[in-house]
Every structure is written in C-alpha cells, then in structure tokens.
PDB file of C-alpha atoms in Angstrom:
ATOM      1  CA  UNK A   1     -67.837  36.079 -21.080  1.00 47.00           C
ATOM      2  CA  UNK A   2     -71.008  35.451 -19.743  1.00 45.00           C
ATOM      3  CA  UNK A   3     -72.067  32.518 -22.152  1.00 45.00           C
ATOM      4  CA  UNK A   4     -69.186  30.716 -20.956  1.00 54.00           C
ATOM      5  CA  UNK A   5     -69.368  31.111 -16.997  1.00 54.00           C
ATOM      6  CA  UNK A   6     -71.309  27.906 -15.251  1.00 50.00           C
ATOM      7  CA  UNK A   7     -74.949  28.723 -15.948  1.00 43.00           C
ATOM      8  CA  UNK A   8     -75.474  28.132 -12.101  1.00 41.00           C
ATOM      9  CA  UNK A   9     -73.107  30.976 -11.266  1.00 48.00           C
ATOM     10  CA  UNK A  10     -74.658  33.801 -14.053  1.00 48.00           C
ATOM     11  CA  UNK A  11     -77.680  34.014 -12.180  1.00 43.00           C
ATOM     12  CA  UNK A  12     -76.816  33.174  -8.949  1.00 59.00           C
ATOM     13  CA  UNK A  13     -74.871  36.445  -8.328  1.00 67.00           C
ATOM     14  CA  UNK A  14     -72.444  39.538  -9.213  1.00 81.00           C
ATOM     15  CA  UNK A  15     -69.071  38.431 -10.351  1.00 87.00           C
ATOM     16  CA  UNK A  16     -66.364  40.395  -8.257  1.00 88.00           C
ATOM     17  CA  UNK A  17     -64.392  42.874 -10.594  1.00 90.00           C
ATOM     18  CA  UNK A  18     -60.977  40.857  -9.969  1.00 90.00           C
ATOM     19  CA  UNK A  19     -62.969  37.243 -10.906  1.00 94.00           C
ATOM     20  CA  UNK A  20     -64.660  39.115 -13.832  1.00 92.00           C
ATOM     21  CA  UNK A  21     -60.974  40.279 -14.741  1.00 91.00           C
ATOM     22  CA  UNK A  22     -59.487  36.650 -14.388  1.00 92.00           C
ATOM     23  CA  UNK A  23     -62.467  34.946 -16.478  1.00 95.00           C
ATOM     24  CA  UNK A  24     -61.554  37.756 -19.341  1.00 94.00           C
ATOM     25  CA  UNK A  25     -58.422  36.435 -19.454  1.00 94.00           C
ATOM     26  CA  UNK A  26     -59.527  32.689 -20.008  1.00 96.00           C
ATOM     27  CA  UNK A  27     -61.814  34.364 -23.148  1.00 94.00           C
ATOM     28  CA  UNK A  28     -58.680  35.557 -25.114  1.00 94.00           C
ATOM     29  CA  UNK A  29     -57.381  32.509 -25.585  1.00 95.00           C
ATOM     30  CA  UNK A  30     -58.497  30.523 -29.068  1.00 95.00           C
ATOM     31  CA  UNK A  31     -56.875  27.427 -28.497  1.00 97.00           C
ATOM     32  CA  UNK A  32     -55.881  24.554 -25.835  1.00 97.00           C
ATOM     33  CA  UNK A  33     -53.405  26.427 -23.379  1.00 97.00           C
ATOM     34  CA  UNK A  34     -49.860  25.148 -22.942  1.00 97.00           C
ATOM     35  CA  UNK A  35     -48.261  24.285 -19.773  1.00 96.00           C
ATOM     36  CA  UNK A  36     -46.724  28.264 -19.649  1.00 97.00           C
ATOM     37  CA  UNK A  37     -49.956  29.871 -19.783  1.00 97.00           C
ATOM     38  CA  UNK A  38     -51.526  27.880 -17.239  1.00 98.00           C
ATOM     39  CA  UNK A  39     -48.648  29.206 -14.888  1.00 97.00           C
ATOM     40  CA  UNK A  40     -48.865  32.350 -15.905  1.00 96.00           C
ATOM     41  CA  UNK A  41     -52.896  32.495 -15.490  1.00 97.00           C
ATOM     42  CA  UNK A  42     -52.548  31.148 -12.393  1.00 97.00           C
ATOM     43  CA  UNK A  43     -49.371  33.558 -11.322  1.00 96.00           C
ATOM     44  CA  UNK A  44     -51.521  36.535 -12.822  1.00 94.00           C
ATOM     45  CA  UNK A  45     -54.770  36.094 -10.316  1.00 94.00           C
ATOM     46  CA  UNK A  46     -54.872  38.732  -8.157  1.00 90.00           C
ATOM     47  CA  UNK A  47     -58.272  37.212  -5.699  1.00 90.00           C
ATOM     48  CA  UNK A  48     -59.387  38.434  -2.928  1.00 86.00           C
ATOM     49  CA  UNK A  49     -60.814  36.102   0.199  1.00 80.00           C
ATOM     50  CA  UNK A  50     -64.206  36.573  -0.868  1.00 91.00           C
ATOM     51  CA  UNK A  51     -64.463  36.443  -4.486  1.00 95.00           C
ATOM     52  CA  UNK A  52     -64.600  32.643  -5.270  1.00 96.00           C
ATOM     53  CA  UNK A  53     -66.670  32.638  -2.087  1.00 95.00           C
ATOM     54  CA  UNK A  54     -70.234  31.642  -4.298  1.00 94.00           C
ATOM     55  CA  UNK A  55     -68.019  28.565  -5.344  1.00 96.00           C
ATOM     56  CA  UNK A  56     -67.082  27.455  -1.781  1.00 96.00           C
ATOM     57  CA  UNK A  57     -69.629  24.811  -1.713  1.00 97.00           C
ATOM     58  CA  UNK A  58     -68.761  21.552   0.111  1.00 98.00           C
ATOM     59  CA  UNK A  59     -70.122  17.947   0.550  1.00 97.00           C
ATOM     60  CA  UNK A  60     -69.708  15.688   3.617  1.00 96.00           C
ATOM     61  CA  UNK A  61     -69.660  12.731   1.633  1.00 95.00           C
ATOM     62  CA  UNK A  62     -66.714  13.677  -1.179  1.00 96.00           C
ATOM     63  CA  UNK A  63     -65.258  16.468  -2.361  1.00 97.00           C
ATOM     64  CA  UNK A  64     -66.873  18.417  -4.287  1.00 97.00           C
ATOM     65  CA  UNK A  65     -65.880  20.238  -7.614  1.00 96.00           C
ATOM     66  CA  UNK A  66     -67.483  23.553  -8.212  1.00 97.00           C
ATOM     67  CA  UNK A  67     -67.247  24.528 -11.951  1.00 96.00           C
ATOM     68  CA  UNK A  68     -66.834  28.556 -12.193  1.00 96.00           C
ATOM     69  CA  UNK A  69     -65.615  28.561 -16.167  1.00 97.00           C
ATOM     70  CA  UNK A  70     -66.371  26.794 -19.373  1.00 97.00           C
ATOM     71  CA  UNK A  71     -65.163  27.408 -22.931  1.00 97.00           C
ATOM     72  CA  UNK A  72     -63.739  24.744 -25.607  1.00 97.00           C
ATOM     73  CA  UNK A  73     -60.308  25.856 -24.454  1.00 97.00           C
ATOM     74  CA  UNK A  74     -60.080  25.358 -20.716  1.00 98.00           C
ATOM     75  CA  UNK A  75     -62.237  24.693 -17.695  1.00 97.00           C
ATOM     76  CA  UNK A  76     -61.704  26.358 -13.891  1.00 98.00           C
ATOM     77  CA  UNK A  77     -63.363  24.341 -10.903  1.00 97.00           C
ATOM     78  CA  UNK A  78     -62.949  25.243  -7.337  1.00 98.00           C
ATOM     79  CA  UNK A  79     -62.186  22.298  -5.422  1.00 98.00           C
ATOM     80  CA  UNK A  80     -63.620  21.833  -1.884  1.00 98.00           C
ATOM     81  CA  UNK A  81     -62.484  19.172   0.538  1.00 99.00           C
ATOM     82  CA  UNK A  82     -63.112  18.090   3.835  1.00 99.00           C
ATOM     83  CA  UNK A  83     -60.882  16.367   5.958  1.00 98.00           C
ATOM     84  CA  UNK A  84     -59.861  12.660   5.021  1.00 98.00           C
ATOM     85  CA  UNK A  85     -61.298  13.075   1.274  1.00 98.00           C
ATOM     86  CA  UNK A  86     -59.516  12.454  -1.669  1.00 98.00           C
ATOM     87  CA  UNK A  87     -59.393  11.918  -5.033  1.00 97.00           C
ATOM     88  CA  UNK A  88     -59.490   8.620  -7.232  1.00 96.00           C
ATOM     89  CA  UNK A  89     -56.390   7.444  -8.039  1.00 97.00           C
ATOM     90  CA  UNK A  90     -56.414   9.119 -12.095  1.00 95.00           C
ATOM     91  CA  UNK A  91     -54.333  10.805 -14.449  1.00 94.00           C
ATOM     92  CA  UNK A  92     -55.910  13.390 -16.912  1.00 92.00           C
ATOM     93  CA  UNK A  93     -55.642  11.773 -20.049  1.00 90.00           C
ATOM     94  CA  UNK A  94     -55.739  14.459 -23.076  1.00 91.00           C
ATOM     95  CA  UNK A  95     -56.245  17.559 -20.509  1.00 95.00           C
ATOM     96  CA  UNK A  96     -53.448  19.907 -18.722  1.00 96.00           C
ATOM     97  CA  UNK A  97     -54.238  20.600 -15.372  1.00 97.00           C
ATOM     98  CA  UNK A  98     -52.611  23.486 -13.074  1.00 97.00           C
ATOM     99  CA  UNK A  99     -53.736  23.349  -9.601  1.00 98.00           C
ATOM    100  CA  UNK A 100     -53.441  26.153  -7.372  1.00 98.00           C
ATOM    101  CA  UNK A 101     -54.030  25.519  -3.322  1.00 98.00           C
ATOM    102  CA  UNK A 102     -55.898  28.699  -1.755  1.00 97.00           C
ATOM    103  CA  UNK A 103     -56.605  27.666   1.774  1.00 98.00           C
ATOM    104  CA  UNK A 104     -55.163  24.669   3.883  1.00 98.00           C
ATOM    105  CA  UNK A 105     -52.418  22.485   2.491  1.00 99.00           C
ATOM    106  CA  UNK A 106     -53.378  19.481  -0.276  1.00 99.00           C
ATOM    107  CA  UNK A 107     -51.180  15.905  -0.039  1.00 99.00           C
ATOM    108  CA  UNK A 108     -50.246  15.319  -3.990  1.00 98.00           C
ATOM    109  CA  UNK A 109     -49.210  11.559  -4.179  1.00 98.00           C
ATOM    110  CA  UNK A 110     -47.562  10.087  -7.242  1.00 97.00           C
ATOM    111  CA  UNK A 111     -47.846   7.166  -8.683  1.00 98.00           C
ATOM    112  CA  UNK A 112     -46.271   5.166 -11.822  1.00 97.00           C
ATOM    113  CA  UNK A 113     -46.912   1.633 -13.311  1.00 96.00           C
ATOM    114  CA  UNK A 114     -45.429  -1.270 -13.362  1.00 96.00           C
ATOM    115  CA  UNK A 115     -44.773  -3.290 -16.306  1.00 96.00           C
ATOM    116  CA  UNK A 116     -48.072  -5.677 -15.494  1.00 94.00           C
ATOM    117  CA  UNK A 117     -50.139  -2.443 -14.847  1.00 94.00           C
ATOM    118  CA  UNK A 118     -50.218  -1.881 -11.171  1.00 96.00           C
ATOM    119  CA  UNK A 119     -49.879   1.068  -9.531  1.00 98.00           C
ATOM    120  CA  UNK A 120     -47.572   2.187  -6.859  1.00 98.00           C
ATOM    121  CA  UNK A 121     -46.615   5.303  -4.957  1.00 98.00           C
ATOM    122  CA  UNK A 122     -43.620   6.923  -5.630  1.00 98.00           C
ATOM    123  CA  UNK A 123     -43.375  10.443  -3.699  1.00 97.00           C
ATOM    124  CA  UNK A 124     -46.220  11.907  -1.633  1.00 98.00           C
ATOM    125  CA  UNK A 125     -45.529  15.433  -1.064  1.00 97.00           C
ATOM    126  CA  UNK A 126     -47.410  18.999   0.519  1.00 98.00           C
ATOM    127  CA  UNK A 127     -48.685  21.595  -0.953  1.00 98.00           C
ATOM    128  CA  UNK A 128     -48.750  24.659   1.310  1.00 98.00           C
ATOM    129  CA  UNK A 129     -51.302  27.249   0.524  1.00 97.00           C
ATOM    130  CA  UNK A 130     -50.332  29.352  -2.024  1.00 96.00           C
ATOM    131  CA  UNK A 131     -48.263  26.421  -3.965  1.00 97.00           C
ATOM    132  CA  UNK A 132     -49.087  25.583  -7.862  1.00 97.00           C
ATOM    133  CA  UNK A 133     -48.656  22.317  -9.586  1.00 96.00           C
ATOM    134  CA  UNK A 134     -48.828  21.839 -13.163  1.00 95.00           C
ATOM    135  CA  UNK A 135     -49.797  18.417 -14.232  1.00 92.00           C
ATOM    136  CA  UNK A 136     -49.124  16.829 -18.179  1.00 89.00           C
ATOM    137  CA  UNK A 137     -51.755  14.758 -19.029  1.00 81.00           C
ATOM    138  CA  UNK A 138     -50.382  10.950 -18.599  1.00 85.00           C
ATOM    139  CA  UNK A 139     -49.234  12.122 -14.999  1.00 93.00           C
ATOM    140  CA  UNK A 140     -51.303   9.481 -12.391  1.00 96.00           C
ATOM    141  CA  UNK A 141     -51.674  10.997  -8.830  1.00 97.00           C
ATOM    142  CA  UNK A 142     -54.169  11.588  -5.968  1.00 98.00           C
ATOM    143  CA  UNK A 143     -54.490  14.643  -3.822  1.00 98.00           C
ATOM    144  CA  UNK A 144     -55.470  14.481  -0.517  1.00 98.00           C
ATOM    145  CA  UNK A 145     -56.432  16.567   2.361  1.00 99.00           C
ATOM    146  CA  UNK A 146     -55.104  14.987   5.655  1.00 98.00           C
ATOM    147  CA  UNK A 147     -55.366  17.602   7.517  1.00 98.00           C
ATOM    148  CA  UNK A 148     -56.814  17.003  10.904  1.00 98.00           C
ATOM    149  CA  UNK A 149     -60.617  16.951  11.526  1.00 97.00           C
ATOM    150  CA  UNK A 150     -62.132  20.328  10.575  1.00 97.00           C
ATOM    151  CA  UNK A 151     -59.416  21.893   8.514  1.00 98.00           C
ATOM    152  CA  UNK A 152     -60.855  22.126   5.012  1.00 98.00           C
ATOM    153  CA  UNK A 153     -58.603  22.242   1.933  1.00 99.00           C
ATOM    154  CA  UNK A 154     -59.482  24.545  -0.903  1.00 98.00           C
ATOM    155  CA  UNK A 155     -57.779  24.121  -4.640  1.00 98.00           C
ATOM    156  CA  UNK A 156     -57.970  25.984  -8.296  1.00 98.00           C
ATOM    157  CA  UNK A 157     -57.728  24.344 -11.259  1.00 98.00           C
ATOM    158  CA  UNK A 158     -57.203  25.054 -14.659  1.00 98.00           C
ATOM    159  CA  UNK A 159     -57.823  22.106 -17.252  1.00 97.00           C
ATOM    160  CA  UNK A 160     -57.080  22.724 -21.111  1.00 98.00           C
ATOM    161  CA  UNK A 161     -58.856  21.268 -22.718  1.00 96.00           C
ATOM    162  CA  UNK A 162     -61.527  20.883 -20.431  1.00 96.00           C
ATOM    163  CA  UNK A 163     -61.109  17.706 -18.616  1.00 92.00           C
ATOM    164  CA  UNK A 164     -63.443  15.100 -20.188  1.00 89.00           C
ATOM    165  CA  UNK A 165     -61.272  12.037 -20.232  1.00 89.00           C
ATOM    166  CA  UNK A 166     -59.664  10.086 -17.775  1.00 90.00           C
ATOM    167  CA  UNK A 167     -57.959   7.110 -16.505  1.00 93.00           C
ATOM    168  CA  UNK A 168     -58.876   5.884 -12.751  1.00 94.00           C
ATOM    169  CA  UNK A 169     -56.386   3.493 -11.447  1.00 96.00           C
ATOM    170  CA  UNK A 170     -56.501   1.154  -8.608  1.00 95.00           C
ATOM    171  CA  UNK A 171     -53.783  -0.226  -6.021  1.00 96.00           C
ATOM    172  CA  UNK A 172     -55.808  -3.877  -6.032  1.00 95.00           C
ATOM    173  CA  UNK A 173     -55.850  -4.409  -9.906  1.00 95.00           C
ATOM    174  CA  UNK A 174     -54.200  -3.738 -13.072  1.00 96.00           C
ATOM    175  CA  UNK A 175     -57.799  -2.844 -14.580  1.00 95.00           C
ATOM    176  CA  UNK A 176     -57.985   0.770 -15.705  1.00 94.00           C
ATOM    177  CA  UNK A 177     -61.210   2.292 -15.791  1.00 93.00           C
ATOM    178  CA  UNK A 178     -61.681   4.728 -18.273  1.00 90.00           C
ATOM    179  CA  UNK A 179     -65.115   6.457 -18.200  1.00 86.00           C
ATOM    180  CA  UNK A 180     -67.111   7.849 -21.353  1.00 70.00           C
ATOM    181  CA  UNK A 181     -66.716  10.899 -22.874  1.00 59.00           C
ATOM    182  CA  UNK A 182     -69.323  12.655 -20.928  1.00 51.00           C
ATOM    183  CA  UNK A 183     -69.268  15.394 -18.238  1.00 53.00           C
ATOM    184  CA  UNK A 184     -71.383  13.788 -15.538  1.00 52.00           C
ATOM    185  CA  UNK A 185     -68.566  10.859 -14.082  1.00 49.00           C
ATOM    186  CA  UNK A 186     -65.721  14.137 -13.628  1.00 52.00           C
ATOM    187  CA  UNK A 187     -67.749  15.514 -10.508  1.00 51.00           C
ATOM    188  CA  UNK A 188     -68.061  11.350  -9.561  1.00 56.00           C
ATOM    189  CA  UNK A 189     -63.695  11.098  -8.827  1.00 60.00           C
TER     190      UNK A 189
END
C-alpha cells in the first residue's frame, strides 16, 4: 500500500487504522472500478472526524484538491473549499468519479449542450453532508460551495481511472478546452 499513497502523505504521518483499512481496499482491485464498486467503497468507509484530517488542507484563492491515493486503477483526493469557490465548468472524460460530501453541503449543477456547443444549466441541486454522487464520464457539471462566509465544504472522491483527462466548458463560448494528458492542470480546475 505504501508505494501507492501520495508520497507527501507517507512521510508526513501515521495513517489511522480505519484510512489504512480503506486504502487496502483500493489495493485489491486490478482493474478500472465500475460505477458499483465506487458505491460500495464509498458505502463501506467507516472514518472517523480525524482521520483524513492530514488532508484537510485549504487555499484562499481556489479549492484545493488534496491527493491521499494513487494506483493505475483509481485515485482518492480530498476536496477542500471555501466559501464562494467552485469548480470549472468540466466533465471527466474517460474517468468515473464518486463523490462523497463529509462536512457542509456541496451545490452540484448540471449542465448539457446544445447542438452549436454551448452550455447551459439544467438542474442545480444540494448535497447534504453525508450524500454520494456517482458521476459517468461524459457527465458536465460544477460543484459549488455557497454556503455563507466561513462555512467550508469538504468532499471525497473516487476517480477510476485516475482522472487525467478532461473537458472544461464555458457559458461564453462553444470552445472546449481540453488540457494534456498530464497531472499538473487537474489541481488547476
């Protein structure tokens, strides 16, 4: 397990037994995970309030994405968001992605194209702490935290494969961005 958790994090500090338990599970698998087993990895956690705590690591300027696990199969990233930040409009392009919201309550917004290529909203909708979405791939949406001032937001998520694609949209232009291959522009959203 250890050659796959973020370098940063092996010698930073102890893993908790329940983290070290949940990372275990990610090592079993051999393969790109399926919408099911993302659910059920998420379902299965069993975290206590201060086990993720060496990933709680926020920015004033953006959100920030905290990477925890790392294998060929799947990547976990702790989320942390301030009030008013959000996400790129982007879908996920070639990567699952099951989000799970741990503290505060995230504002998921979905969008679909037109036949020119712009982007509108369709739903916007809450998710409570505790809630889990599960996103395919093509799906384009935003999350949010508009919470008021000083209420941070706090998310999970499981990619599979690990997300190094994308598609960033904007409400202004048809133009899709699609940045390179490479890891550095996902922490950049």
């Amino acid at each position: 397990m250890n050659d796959t958790l973020c370098a940063a994090a092996q010698s930073a500090f102890p893993l908790s037994p329940s983290l070290a338990a949940s990372l275990r599970q990610l090592d079993a698998y051999q393969a790109n995970l399926n919408i099911e087993q993302i659910r059920l990895f998420h379902d299965s956690l069993q975290l206590g309030p201060d086990d993720l705590q060496p990933f709680r690591q926020f920015s004033d300027e953006r959100y920030r994405r905290n990477q925890i696990y790392l294998s060929p199969w799947c990547e976990l990233l702790l989320l942390c968001w301030r009030s008013t930040q959000r996400s790129r409009i982007h879908n996920h392009r070639g990567s699952l992605c099951g989000l799970r919201v741990l503290q505060g309550a995230a504002t998921e917004t979905v969008f679909e194209r037109t036949d020119h290529g712009l982007v509108y909203a369709v739903e916007s909708h809450r998710l409570e702490s505790g809630s889990l979405t599960v996103n395919s791939h093509l799906d384009i949406h935003q999350i949010s935290n508009l919470q008021p001032y000083g209420e941070d937001l706090v998310t999970l998520h499981l990619y599979s494969p690990p997300l190094r694609k994308m598609e960033l949209f904007s409400l202004e232009s048809s133009q899709v961005e699609r940045p390179g291959d490479s890891i550095s522009w996902v922490y950049e959203i």
